[in-house]
Amino acid sequence: LPAITEGLPGLLSFVEVALVAGLPVDRAAWDAVRAAAPALDRRPDAESIAAFLRLFAHPAQLADVLRRLHDTGILEILVPEFEHARHLLQFNNYHKYTVDEHCILAVERAAGFAADGGWLGGEWRALSRKRPLLLALLLHDLGKGFVEDHSEVGRRIARDVCSRLALPADEAELVEFLVHKHLSMAHLAFRRDVDDDSIVVRFARDVGSPETLRMLTLLTAADIAAVGPGTWTKWKADLLGELHFRTLAHLDGELPASG
């Protein structure tokens, strides 16, 4: 693989070219990447970071590429926190995947909404930018396996990762918010009475904008769908949709600002 001799920037550019061309990378090439990974510089330069971020412009193929980069040890160079999550088991009857696979699978589930003919597909297509959502999904559970609440740990991880990736301040703030609040919408939708306007108003104030709401809604659905077979159901979709559209109506000024 000639790109390997050019280091991490060459490798990521090679992967990007394959993505744009819609061509699969041969298994032998990935084997070469795995063999070369230990010798690569563990401090990604600006060119490598830019090439990595450009991969997020291809949501449909992103999860497969991330999975390959993780398998070969490249993802851990770009996001060192993934090393802790590698093969990390979740000791409950709910999650069926290790933390690393769950995070990548959540990215895959979100990208799958592009083909959804229902309301989630509409919300996916309404997003003006998808990279913050996809990056937040990749990071959202990396805080697991520590003593502290994983949403709080994840918030700091997201902040550190966004800083290293040199994201614009507004995008970094959004990714951090999504990771920190990734459980909040499911809690409200499935455990609280969303007919209570005061709950919706407080949630709308916390979210702040229709675009952030769309991202948090899609993140919630993708997170649940990536837990295991059959975890995303019509009942959950209906409840999440009710909270989403009631909150969206408030953010659009169609509901009174009470509570």
mmCIF file with all atom_site columns, C-alpha atoms in Angstrom, residues 17 31 36 40 42-43 63 67 84 106 114 137 146 150 153 164-165 173 178 186 188 197 199 209 216 237:
data_model
loop_
_atom_site.group_PDB
_atom_site.id
_atom_site.type_symbol
_atom_site.label_atom_id
_atom_site.label_alt_id
_atom_site.label_comp_id
_atom_site.label_asym_id
_atom_site.label_entity_id
_atom_site.label_seq_id
_atom_site.pdbx_PDB_ins_code
_atom_site.Cartn_x
_atom_site.Cartn_y
_atom_site.Cartn_z
_atom_site.occupancy
_atom_site.B_iso_or_equiv
_atom_site.pdbx_formal_charge
_atom_site.auth_seq_id
_atom_site.auth_comp_id
_atom_site.auth_asym_id
_atom_site.auth_atom_id
_atom_site.pdbx_PDB_model_num
ATOM 1  C CA . VAL A 1 17  ? -10.284 8.545  -2.127 1.00 0.00 ? 17  VAL A CA 1
ATOM 2  C CA . ASP A 1 31  ? -3.650  -6.030 6.712  1.00 0.00 ? 31  ASP A CA 1
ATOM 3  C CA . ALA A 1 36  ? 2.243   -0.487 9.782  1.00 0.00 ? 36  ALA A CA 1
ATOM 4  C CA . LEU A 1 40  ? 3.007   5.575  12.871 1.00 0.00 ? 40  LEU A CA 1
ATOM 5  C CA . ARG A 1 42  ? 0.979   8.877  17.689 1.00 0.00 ? 42  ARG A CA 1
ATOM 6  C CA . ARG A 1 43  ? 0.596   12.662 17.419 1.00 0.00 ? 43  ARG A CA 1
ATOM 7  C CA . ALA A 1 63  ? -19.244 3.247  10.159 1.00 0.00 ? 63  ALA A CA 1
ATOM 8  C CA . ARG A 1 67  ? -14.679 -0.064 12.206 1.00 0.00 ? 67  ARG A CA 1
ATOM 9  C CA . HIS A 1 84  ? -9.986  2.150  26.876 1.00 0.00 ? 84  HIS A CA 1
ATOM 10 C CA . ALA A 1 106 ? -24.730 3.876  16.603 1.00 0.00 ? 106 ALA A CA 1
ATOM 11 C CA . ALA A 1 114 ? -31.279 8.485  5.324  1.00 0.00 ? 114 ALA A CA 1
ATOM 12 C CA . LEU A 1 137 ? -22.356 9.224  18.451 1.00 0.00 ? 137 LEU A CA 1
ATOM 13 C CA . PHE A 1 146 ? -14.912 4.589  35.105 1.00 0.00 ? 146 PHE A CA 1
ATOM 14 C CA . HIS A 1 150 ? -20.264 8.083  32.198 1.00 0.00 ? 150 HIS A CA 1
ATOM 15 C CA . VAL A 1 153 ? -16.732 11.589 31.968 1.00 0.00 ? 153 VAL A CA 1
ATOM 16 C CA . ARG A 1 164 ? -7.438  18.000 19.564 1.00 0.00 ? 164 ARG A CA 1
ATOM 17 C CA . LEU A 1 165 ? -9.431  17.875 16.328 1.00 0.00 ? 165 LEU A CA 1
ATOM 18 C CA . GLU A 1 173 ? -19.832 22.971 22.140 1.00 0.00 ? 173 GLU A CA 1
ATOM 19 C CA . LEU A 1 178 ? -24.912 15.931 22.800 1.00 0.00 ? 178 LEU A CA 1
ATOM 20 C CA . ALA A 1 186 ? -34.971 8.868  26.386 1.00 0.00 ? 186 ALA A CA 1
ATOM 21 C CA . LEU A 1 188 ? -38.156 12.128 29.391 1.00 0.00 ? 188 LEU A CA 1
ATOM 22 C CA . ASP A 1 197 ? -46.245 21.424 29.100 1.00 0.00 ? 197 ASP A CA 1
ATOM 23 C CA . ILE A 1 199 ? -41.651 19.383 31.149 1.00 0.00 ? 199 ILE A CA 1
ATOM 24 C CA . SER A 1 209 ? -32.706 25.300 18.982 1.00 0.00 ? 209 SER A CA 1
ATOM 25 C CA . LEU A 1 216 ? -30.410 14.905 20.069 1.00 0.00 ? 216 LEU A CA 1
ATOM 26 C CA . ALA A 1 237 ? -40.446 5.681  18.171 1.00 0.00 ? 237 ALA A CA 1
#
